[in-house]
mmCIF file of C-alpha atoms in Angstrom:
data_model
loop_
_atom_site.group_PDB
_atom_site.id
_atom_site.type_symbol
_atom_site.label_atom_id
_atom_site.label_comp_id
_atom_site.label_asym_id
_atom_site.label_seq_id
_atom_site.Cartn_x
_atom_site.Cartn_y
_atom_site.Cartn_z
ATOM 1 C CA MET A 581 -93.365 88.598 151.550
ATOM 2 C CA ALA A 582 -94.569 91.381 153.881
ATOM 3 C CA LEU A 583 -94.812 93.783 150.921
ATOM 4 C CA LEU A 584 -96.815 91.256 148.908
ATOM 5 C CA LEU A 585 -99.214 90.616 151.800
ATOM 6 C CA ARG A 586 -99.693 94.359 152.272
ATOM 7 C CA LEU A 587 -100.497 94.740 148.578
ATOM 8 C CA ILE A 588 -102.998 91.886 148.726
ATOM 9 C CA LYS A 589 -104.722 93.569 151.690
ATOM 10 C CA LEU A 590 -105.105 96.739 149.626
ATOM 11 C CA MET A 591 -106.841 94.648 146.940
ATOM 12 C CA ARG A 592 -109.583 93.422 149.289
ATOM 13 C CA PRO A 593 -112.326 95.703 147.888
ATOM 14 C CA VAL A 594 -111.973 93.915 144.518
ATOM 15 C CA ARG A 595 -111.556 90.382 145.864
ATOM 16 C CA GLY A 596 -114.922 89.244 144.477
ATOM 17 C CA MET A 597 -114.081 90.184 140.895
ATOM 18 C CA MET A 598 -110.575 88.802 141.291
ATOM 19 C CA ALA A 599 -111.995 85.465 142.451
ATOM 20 C CA LEU A 600 -114.397 85.440 139.488
ATOM 21 C CA SER A 601 -111.523 86.147 137.107
ATOM 22 C CA ILE A 602 -109.459 83.285 138.555
ATOM 23 C CA ALA A 603 -112.455 80.933 138.332
ATOM 24 C CA LEU A 604 -113.038 81.831 134.668
ATOM 25 C CA SER A 605 -109.344 81.405 133.887
ATOM 26 C CA LEU A 606 -109.382 77.988 135.547
ATOM 27 C CA LEU A 607 -112.519 77.050 133.601
ATOM 28 C CA ALA A 608 -110.890 77.987 130.292
ATOM 29 C CA MET A 609 -107.704 76.111 131.195
ATOM 30 C CA LEU A 610 -109.526 72.922 132.248
ATOM 31 C CA ALA A 611 -111.756 73.106 129.162
ATOM 32 C CA ASN A 612 -108.660 73.290 126.966
ATOM 33 C CA ILE A 613 -106.993 70.350 128.741
ATOM 34 C CA CYS A 614 -110.131 68.214 128.633
ATOM 35 C CA LEU A 615 -110.791 69.139 125.000
ATOM 36 C CA LEU A 616 -107.453 67.689 123.901
ATOM 37 C CA ALA A 617 -107.849 64.583 126.065
ATOM 38 C CA VAL A 618 -111.424 63.832 124.954
ATOM 39 C CA SER A 619 -110.534 64.485 121.319
ATOM 40 C CA GLY A 620 -107.626 62.033 121.558
ATOM 41 C CA TRP A 621 -109.851 59.395 123.131
ATOM 42 C CA PHE A 622 -112.631 59.961 120.559
ATOM 43 C CA ILE A 623 -110.359 59.631 117.523
ATOM 44 C CA ALA A 624 -108.682 56.504 118.920
ATOM 45 C CA ALA A 625 -112.016 54.934 119.910
ATOM 46 C CA MET A 626 -113.483 55.590 116.459
ATOM 47 C CA GLY A 627 -110.429 54.038 114.815
ATOM 48 C CA LEU A 628 -110.557 50.954 117.040
ATOM 49 C CA ALA A 629 -114.302 50.591 116.424
ATOM 50 C CA GLY A 630 -113.720 50.797 112.680
ATOM 51 C CA VAL A 631 -110.999 48.128 112.779
ATOM 52 C CA ALA A 632 -113.187 45.834 114.875
ATOM 53 C CA GLY A 633 -116.242 46.491 112.720
ATOM 54 C CA ALA A 634 -118.239 47.540 115.775
ATOM 55 C CA SER A 635 -120.752 50.358 116.075
ATOM 56 C CA MET A 636 -120.175 53.318 118.396
ATOM 57 C CA ASN A 637 -122.243 56.204 119.723
ATOM 58 C CA TYR A 638 -120.362 59.214 118.419
ATOM 59 C CA PHE A 639 -123.074 61.807 119.123
ATOM 60 C CA THR A 640 -122.330 62.141 122.844
ATOM 61 C CA PRO A 641 -118.520 62.532 122.525
ATOM 62 C CA ALA A 642 -118.996 64.980 119.646
ATOM 63 C CA ALA A 643 -121.399 67.044 121.762
ATOM 64 C CA ILE A 644 -118.944 67.022 124.680
ATOM 65 C CA ILE A 645 -116.131 68.203 122.397
ATOM 66 C CA ARG A 646 -118.298 71.057 121.070
ATOM 67 C CA ALA A 647 -119.289 72.032 124.607
ATOM 68 C CA LEU A 648 -115.663 72.074 125.744
ATOM 69 C CA ALA A 649 -114.631 74.178 122.741
ATOM 70 C CA ILE A 650 -117.383 76.694 123.497
ATOM 71 C CA ALA A 651 -116.479 76.733 127.199
ATOM 72 C CA ARG A 652 -112.819 77.349 126.378
ATOM 73 C CA THR A 653 -113.568 80.258 124.023
ATOM 74 C CA ALA A 654 -116.234 81.843 126.217
ATOM 75 C CA GLY A 655 -114.165 81.316 129.356
ATOM 76 C CA ARG A 656 -111.115 82.994 127.871
ATOM 77 C CA TYR A 657 -113.134 85.974 126.654
ATOM 78 C CA ALA A 658 -114.942 86.391 129.974
ATOM 79 C CA GLU A 659 -111.685 85.965 131.902
ATOM 80 C CA ARG A 660 -109.996 88.721 129.874
ATOM 81 C CA VAL A 661 -112.884 91.096 130.527
ATOM 82 C CA THR A 662 -113.133 90.417 134.265
ATOM 83 C CA SER A 663 -109.386 90.280 134.920
ATOM 84 C CA HIS A 664 -108.775 93.636 133.269
ATOM 85 C CA GLU A 665 -111.786 95.185 134.988
ATOM 86 C CA ALA A 666 -110.493 93.892 138.329
ATOM 87 C CA THR A 667 -107.013 95.219 137.545
ATOM 88 C CA PHE A 668 -108.320 98.677 136.624
ATOM 89 C CA ARG A 669 -110.321 98.807 139.853
ATOM 90 C CA VAL A 670 -107.255 97.763 141.837
ATOM 91 C CA LEU A 671 -105.186 100.509 140.207
ATOM 92 C CA ALA A 672 -107.909 103.103 140.839
ATOM 93 C CA GLY A 673 -108.076 102.087 144.492
ATOM 94 C CA LEU A 674 -104.289 102.229 144.841
ATOM 95 C CA ARG A 675 -104.180 105.714 143.309
ATOM 96 C CA ARG A 676 -106.818 106.981 145.745
ATOM 97 C CA TRP A 677 -105.046 105.309 148.666
ATOM 98 C CA PHE A 678 -101.668 106.754 147.676
ATOM 99 C CA TYR A 679 -102.996 110.274 147.082
ATOM 100 C CA ASP A 680 -104.820 110.284 150.434
ATOM 101 C CA ARG A 681 -101.479 109.611 152.118
ATOM 102 C CA LEU A 682 -99.446 111.887 149.860
ATOM 103 C CA GLU A 683 -101.561 115.020 150.326
ATOM 104 C CA PRO A 684 -100.761 115.546 154.038
ATOM 105 C CA LEU A 685 -97.030 115.188 153.252
ATOM 106 C CA ILE A 686 -96.897 118.120 150.836
ATOM 107 C CA PRO A 687 -95.951 120.770 153.460
ATOM 108 C CA GLY A 688 -92.278 119.932 153.875
ATOM 109 C CA ALA A 689 -92.247 116.122 154.057
ATOM 110 C CA LEU A 690 -91.626 115.679 150.307
ATOM 111 C CA SER A 691 -88.877 118.273 149.889
ATOM 112 C CA ASP A 692 -86.397 115.583 148.794
ATOM 113 C CA GLN A 693 -88.628 114.483 145.899
ATOM 114 C CA THR A 694 -88.615 116.178 142.502
ATOM 115 C CA SER A 695 -91.794 116.594 140.494
ATOM 116 C CA GLY A 696 -90.569 113.915 138.074
ATOM 117 C CA GLU A 697 -90.010 111.426 140.896
ATOM 118 C CA LEU A 698 -93.451 112.057 142.360
ATOM 119 C CA PHE A 699 -95.087 111.742 138.946
ATOM 120 C CA THR A 700 -93.247 108.477 138.343
ATOM 121 C CA GLY A 701 -94.446 107.117 141.683
ATOM 122 C CA ILE A 702 -98.057 108.137 141.140
ATOM 123 C CA ARG A 703 -98.234 106.862 137.581
ATOM 124 C CA ASN A 704 -95.619 104.248 136.711
ATOM 125 C CA ASP A 705 -95.013 102.517 140.043
ATOM 126 C CA ILE A 706 -98.749 102.083 140.629
ATOM 127 C CA GLU A 707 -99.329 100.852 137.067
ATOM 128 C CA ARG A 708 -96.534 98.309 137.497
ATOM 129 C CA LEU A 709 -98.448 96.825 140.419
ATOM 130 C CA GLU A 710 -101.044 95.485 137.990
ATOM 131 C CA LEU A 711 -98.547 92.661 137.422
ATOM 132 C CA VAL A 712 -99.217 91.421 140.956
ATOM 133 C CA PHE A 713 -102.665 90.137 140.028
ATOM 134 C CA LEU A 714 -102.451 89.578 136.268
ATOM 135 C CA ARG A 715 -99.029 87.901 136.144
ATOM 136 C CA ILE A 716 -98.521 86.534 139.639
ATOM 137 C CA ILE A 717 -101.611 85.757 141.727
ATOM 138 C CA SER A 718 -103.949 84.521 138.984
ATOM 139 C CA PRO A 719 -101.443 82.353 137.018
ATOM 140 C CA VAL A 720 -100.055 80.737 140.183
ATOM 141 C CA VAL A 721 -103.507 79.808 141.542
ATOM 142 C CA VAL A 722 -104.721 78.514 138.160
ATOM 143 C CA ALA A 723 -101.552 76.478 137.591
ATOM 144 C CA GLY A 724 -101.779 74.871 141.029
ATOM 145 C CA LEU A 725 -105.445 73.878 140.700
ATOM 146 C CA ALA A 726 -105.092 72.694 137.104
ATOM 147 C CA GLY A 727 -102.048 70.606 138.027
ATOM 148 C CA LEU A 728 -103.941 68.945 140.871
ATOM 149 C CA PHE A 729 -106.810 68.157 138.498
ATOM 150 C CA VAL A 730 -104.540 66.549 135.892
ATOM 151 C CA VAL A 731 -102.616 64.496 138.446
ATOM 152 C CA GLY A 732 -105.900 63.336 139.990
ATOM 153 C CA VAL A 733 -107.308 62.200 136.632
ATOM 154 C CA LEU A 734 -104.088 60.389 135.786
ATOM 155 C CA ALA A 735 -104.072 58.703 139.193
ATOM 156 C CA LEU A 736 -107.520 57.243 138.486
ATOM 157 C CA HIS A 737 -106.200 55.506 135.361
ATOM 158 C CA HIS A 738 -102.495 54.897 135.954
ATOM 159 C CA GLY A 739 -100.821 55.711 139.262
ATOM 160 C CA ILE A 740 -97.179 55.590 138.132
ATOM 161 C CA SER A 741 -97.871 58.033 135.313
ATOM 162 C CA ALA A 742 -99.528 60.387 137.777
ATOM 163 C CA ILE A 743 -96.420 60.364 139.992
ATOM 164 C CA VAL A 744 -94.088 61.047 137.051
ATOM 165 C CA ILE A 745 -96.253 63.867 135.677
ATOM 166 C CA ALA A 746 -96.569 65.379 139.159
ATOM 167 C CA ALA A 747 -92.775 65.405 139.478
ATOM 168 C CA LEU A 748 -92.348 67.040 136.054
ATOM 169 C CA LEU A 749 -95.024 69.627 136.885
ATOM 170 C CA VAL A 750 -93.213 70.472 140.111
ATOM 171 C CA VAL A 751 -89.965 70.921 138.185
ATOM 172 C CA ALA A 752 -91.594 73.043 135.476
ATOM 173 C CA GLY A 753 -94.010 74.942 137.712
ATOM 174 C CA VAL A 754 -91.965 75.440 140.887
ATOM 175 C CA ALA A 755 -88.238 74.832 140.375
ATOM 176 C CA LEU A 756 -87.862 76.621 137.030
ATOM 177 C CA PRO A 757 -89.862 79.727 138.083
ATOM 178 C CA LEU A 758 -87.872 79.981 141.326
ATOM 179 C CA ILE A 759 -84.625 79.779 139.368
ATOM 180 C CA ALA A 760 -85.935 82.422 136.955
ATOM 181 C CA MET A 761 -86.907 84.660 139.879
ATOM 182 C CA ARG A 762 -83.504 84.270 141.530
ATOM 183 C CA GLN A 763 -81.544 84.956 138.341
ATOM 184 C CA GLY A 764 -83.844 87.762 137.228
ATOM 185 C CA ALA A 765 -84.202 89.510 140.596
ATOM 186 C CA LYS A 766 -81.364 91.995 140.074
ATOM 187 C CA PRO A 767 -82.127 92.932 136.431
ATOM 188 C CA SER A 768 -85.831 93.162 137.268
ATOM 189 C CA ARG A 769 -85.219 95.540 140.175
ATOM 190 C CA ASP A 770 -82.656 97.482 138.148
ATOM 191 C CA LEU A 771 -85.105 97.774 135.243
ATOM 192 C CA THR A 772 -87.790 99.172 137.548
ATOM 193 C CA ALA A 773 -85.386 101.695 139.076
ATOM 194 C CA LEU A 774 -83.914 102.702 135.696
ATOM 195 C CA SER A 775 -87.353 103.137 134.139
ATOM 196 C CA SER A 776 -88.449 105.422 136.945
ATOM 197 C CA GLU A 777 -85.158 107.342 136.898
ATOM 198 C CA MET A 778 -85.381 107.841 133.138
ATOM 199 C CA LYS A 779 -88.942 109.153 133.273
ATOM 200 C CA ALA A 780 -88.121 111.473 136.148
ATOM 201 C CA LEU A 781 -85.059 112.739 134.254
ATOM 202 C CA LEU A 782 -87.131 113.318 131.108
ATOM 203 C CA ILE A 783 -89.785 115.285 132.985
ATOM 204 C CA ASP A 784 -87.298 117.491 134.830
ATOM 205 C CA GLY A 785 -85.084 117.876 131.756
ATOM 206 C CA LEU A 786 -87.924 118.926 129.455
ATOM 207 C CA GLU A 787 -89.243 121.378 132.034
ATOM 208 C CA GLY A 788 -85.786 122.906 132.388
ATOM 209 C CA LEU A 789 -84.631 122.541 128.798
ATOM 210 C CA ALA A 790 -84.167 126.280 128.272
ATOM 211 C CA GLU A 791 -81.962 126.549 131.362
ATOM 212 C CA LEU A 792 -79.938 123.516 130.274
ATOM 213 C CA GLN A 793 -79.302 125.077 126.875
ATOM 214 C CA LEU A 794 -78.388 128.430 128.384
ATOM 215 C CA ALA A 795 -75.908 126.753 130.735
ATOM 216 C CA GLY A 796 -74.533 124.536 127.979
ATOM 217 C CA ARG A 797 -75.545 121.367 129.833
ATOM 218 C CA ASP A 798 -77.924 119.943 127.218
ATOM 219 C CA ALA A 799 -75.187 117.640 125.843
ATOM 220 C CA TYR A 800 -74.615 116.229 129.331
ATOM 221 C CA PHE A 801 -78.370 115.711 129.685
ATOM 222 C CA ARG A 802 -78.506 113.771 126.398
ATOM 223 C CA SER A 803 -75.503 111.607 127.318
ATOM 224 C CA ARG A 804 -76.991 110.784 130.721
ATOM 225 C CA LEU A 805 -80.291 109.881 129.081
ATOM 226 C CA ALA A 806 -78.521 107.669 126.529
ATOM 227 C CA GLY A 807 -76.610 105.923 129.320
ATOM 228 C CA LEU A 808 -79.809 105.129 131.192
ATOM 229 C CA SER A 809 -81.365 103.829 127.976
ATOM 230 C CA GLU A 810 -78.423 101.489 127.317
ATOM 231 C CA ARG A 811 -78.569 100.099 130.863
ATOM 232 C CA GLN A 812 -82.322 99.593 130.540
ATOM 233 C CA ILE A 813 -81.905 97.708 127.246
ATOM 234 C CA SER A 814 -79.239 95.529 128.854
ATOM 235 C CA CYS A 815 -81.584 94.578 131.719
ATOM 236 C CA GLU A 816 -84.404 93.818 129.280
ATOM 237 C CA ARG A 817 -82.055 91.640 127.229
ATOM 238 C CA GLN A 818 -81.074 89.627 130.311
ATOM 239 C CA LEU A 819 -84.695 89.112 131.341
ATOM 240 C CA ALA A 820 -85.714 88.108 127.807
ATOM 241 C CA MET A 821 -82.893 85.571 127.595
ATOM 242 C CA GLN A 822 -83.808 84.037 130.959
ATOM 243 C CA GLN A 823 -87.478 83.932 129.993
ATOM 244 C CA GLY A 824 -86.627 82.203 126.711
ATOM 245 C CA LEU A 825 -84.529 79.564 128.474
ATOM 246 C CA ALA A 826 -87.282 78.919 131.033
ATOM 247 C CA SER A 827 -89.910 78.578 128.285
ATOM 248 C CA ALA A 828 -87.694 76.147 126.382
ATOM 249 C CA ALA A 829 -87.201 74.092 129.550
ATOM 250 C CA ILE A 830 -90.980 73.906 130.096
ATOM 251 C CA VAL A 831 -91.494 72.736 126.506
ATOM 252 C CA LEU A 832 -88.849 70.063 127.099
ATOM 253 C CA ALA A 833 -90.604 68.964 130.305
ATOM 254 C CA ALA A 834 -93.943 68.782 128.455
ATOM 255 C CA ASN A 835 -92.488 66.549 125.750
ATOM 256 C CA LEU A 836 -90.814 64.369 128.389
ATOM 257 C CA ALA A 837 -94.224 64.016 130.055
ATOM 258 C CA LEU A 838 -95.766 62.929 126.756
ATOM 259 C CA LEU A 839 -93.020 60.363 126.203
ATOM 260 C CA ALA A 840 -93.201 59.136 129.809
ATOM 261 C CA VAL A 841 -96.940 58.458 129.598
ATOM 262 C CA LEU A 842 -96.450 56.635 126.295
ATOM 263 C CA VAL A 843 -93.728 54.385 127.715
ATOM 264 C CA LEU A 844 -95.455 53.740 131.041
ATOM 265 C CA VAL A 845 -99.012 53.150 129.835
ATOM 266 C CA ILE A 846 -98.247 50.835 126.879
ATOM 267 C CA PRO A 847 -97.616 47.815 129.190
ATOM 268 C CA ALA A 848 -100.901 48.577 130.969
ATOM 269 C CA VAL A 849 -102.690 48.601 127.599
ATOM 270 C CA ARG A 850 -101.155 45.234 126.741
ATOM 271 C CA ASP A 851 -102.338 43.575 129.929
ATOM 272 C CA GLY A 852 -105.781 45.159 129.591
ATOM 273 C CA SER A 853 -105.734 47.278 132.765
ATOM 274 C CA VAL A 854 -106.014 50.453 130.645
ATOM 275 C CA GLY A 855 -108.173 50.681 127.530
ATOM 276 C CA ALA A 856 -106.312 51.218 124.261
ATOM 277 C CA ALA A 857 -108.349 54.341 123.451
ATOM 278 C CA TYR A 858 -107.229 55.955 126.730
ATOM 279 C CA LEU A 859 -103.557 55.911 125.742
ATOM 280 C CA PRO A 860 -103.690 58.992 123.438
ATOM 281 C CA ALA A 861 -106.115 60.667 125.855
ATOM 282 C CA LEU A 862 -103.703 60.338 128.767
ATOM 283 C CA MET A 863 -100.776 61.454 126.605
ATOM 284 C CA LEU A 864 -102.578 64.610 125.470
ATOM 285 C CA LEU A 865 -103.837 65.218 129.004
ATOM 286 C CA ALA A 866 -100.254 65.228 130.304
ATOM 287 C CA LEU A 867 -99.045 67.409 127.442
ATOM 288 C CA ALA A 868 -101.821 69.995 127.797
ATOM 289 C CA SER A 869 -101.321 70.302 131.551
ATOM 290 C CA PHE A 870 -98.064 72.176 130.971
ATOM 291 C CA ASP A 871 -99.978 75.056 129.347
ATOM 292 C CA ALA A 872 -100.902 76.055 132.898
ATOM 293 C CA VAL A 873 -97.290 76.422 134.048
ATOM 294 C CA VAL A 874 -95.991 78.316 130.997
ATOM 295 C CA PRO A 875 -96.728 81.795 132.525
ATOM 296 C CA LEU A 876 -95.070 80.989 135.877
ATOM 297 C CA PRO A 877 -91.415 81.853 135.047
ATOM 298 C CA LEU A 878 -92.505 85.282 133.799
ATOM 299 C CA ALA A 879 -94.743 85.659 136.858
ATOM 300 C CA LEU A 880 -91.977 85.123 139.393
ATOM 301 C CA GLN A 881 -89.490 86.984 137.230
ATOM 302 C CA SER A 882 -91.766 90.057 137.394
ATOM 303 C CA LEU A 883 -92.203 89.822 141.174
ATOM 304 C CA PRO A 884 -88.966 91.584 142.289
ATOM 305 C CA GLY A 885 -89.647 94.580 140.028
ATOM 306 C CA ALA A 886 -93.244 94.877 141.242
ATOM 307 C CA LEU A 887 -92.122 94.668 144.865
ATOM 308 C CA GLN A 888 -89.502 97.349 144.168
ATOM 309 C CA SER A 889 -92.283 99.677 142.990
ATOM 310 C CA ALA A 890 -94.402 98.765 146.022
ATOM 311 C CA ARG A 891 -91.484 99.463 148.359
ATOM 312 C CA ARG A 892 -91.019 102.968 146.933
ATOM 313 C CA LEU A 893 -94.721 103.733 147.257
ATOM 314 C CA PHE A 894 -94.925 102.454 150.817
ATOM 315 C CA ASP A 895 -91.769 104.371 151.793
ATOM 316 C CA LEU A 896 -93.458 107.600 150.710
ATOM 317 C CA ALA A 897 -96.885 106.708 152.108
ATOM 318 C CA ASP A 898 -95.454 105.792 155.526
ATOM 319 C CA ARG A 899 -93.748 109.141 156.061
ATOM 320 C CA THR A 900 -94.914 111.277 158.989
ATOM 321 C CA PRO A 901 -96.487 114.625 157.981
ATOM 322 C CA ASN A 902 -94.665 117.727 159.186
ATOM 323 C CA VAL A 903 -97.972 119.559 159.557
ATOM 324 C CA CYS A 904 -100.950 117.792 161.102
ATOM 325 C CA GLU A 905 -104.481 119.067 160.891
ATOM 326 C CA PRO A 906 -105.820 119.888 164.383
ATOM 327 C CA SER A 907 -108.683 117.747 165.608
ATOM 328 C CA GLN A 908 -110.517 120.880 166.782
ATOM 329 C CA PRO A 909 -109.409 123.914 164.737
ATOM 330 C CA ARG A 910 -109.849 127.327 166.328
ATOM 331 C CA ARG A 911 -112.370 129.773 164.944
ATOM 332 C CA ALA A 912 -111.065 132.615 162.834
ATOM 333 C CA GLY A 913 -111.109 135.968 164.614
ATOM 334 C CA SER A 914 -113.446 138.781 163.639
ATOM 335 C CA GLY A 915 -110.624 141.214 162.881
ATOM 336 C CA HIS A 916 -108.423 141.473 159.801
ATOM 337 C CA GLU A 917 -105.011 141.507 161.475
ATOM 338 C CA ILE A 918 -102.586 138.565 161.148
ATOM 339 C CA SER A 919 -99.694 138.040 163.545
ATOM 340 C CA PHE A 920 -96.693 135.747 163.048
ATOM 341 C CA ASP A 921 -94.802 134.251 165.965
ATOM 342 C CA ASP A 922 -91.458 132.412 165.666
ATOM 343 C CA VAL A 923 -91.505 132.230 161.863
ATOM 344 C CA SER A 924 -88.417 131.941 159.646
ATOM 345 C CA PHE A 925 -87.707 131.464 155.961
ATOM 346 C CA ARG A 926 -84.704 130.181 154.041
ATOM 347 C CA TYR A 927 -83.743 128.502 150.777
#
């Protein structure tokens, strides 16, 4: 949690655009949920009016449906633009921050790091941190607010249905992602470490390929690279399997929500406490609400790997420089002689 909070603090300069991106994502999500619910109500109301031989104002609902469809499309497009712009700005800020702390460490404090390891940290570990906003912060906030909206609307029409849907949303949006995070923590961290190790090995191996061939160690290099690749594929396979099971469980919860609303609201329609046209609207409202929690298992599954990258970056950035710039440097002398005092050199 401390690593995540430290990362969020580093994102403060872009908090305005991040908030705008979350707001647009929430707008698109709510427009999609309301579009299905209003469409279900409109079709049912038109059918009931036709059976009863009554007239109905269909211009207003049709206009609302068109407005919601436009809001969903425009919101999704605008959210993609702003979220990626915010992510690119976050990555640019992290690169500047990391380089400002890395530069003073170059004289001696990074002697245990190869060029491949440093390149992996600067490039791949920082790029992996884009998942913190795109896959973790934004989906979690949007899912929580959208779930509250759906439960609130259901509570206005049928309280028992609201309680059941809230329980299913908690299972699908909290319990399942936490299980996915716990089961995927080790393969996610291993995948991050293996990816960095493989890229560092490739960089160092390609730079020293001639020496490897001269020493007859190129076959060992290829076998080590193949071993890392097999372990990486194994981790990816585990994560994909867990993600597939979590997605299937969310789909099951969504269909259970649809069935629960149908069973619970039918008696209310019979006694007249809920209008007949609201039955399909409430069913589709409950079903569409689970679109908000679909990204959550992947979000929490990606968290351990992102935190692993953050931990490596912070471990390097928090090192103490061996050489510190003086606050008041001395003026250079007027002569051309240089003297060395207590200086040694060794490999």
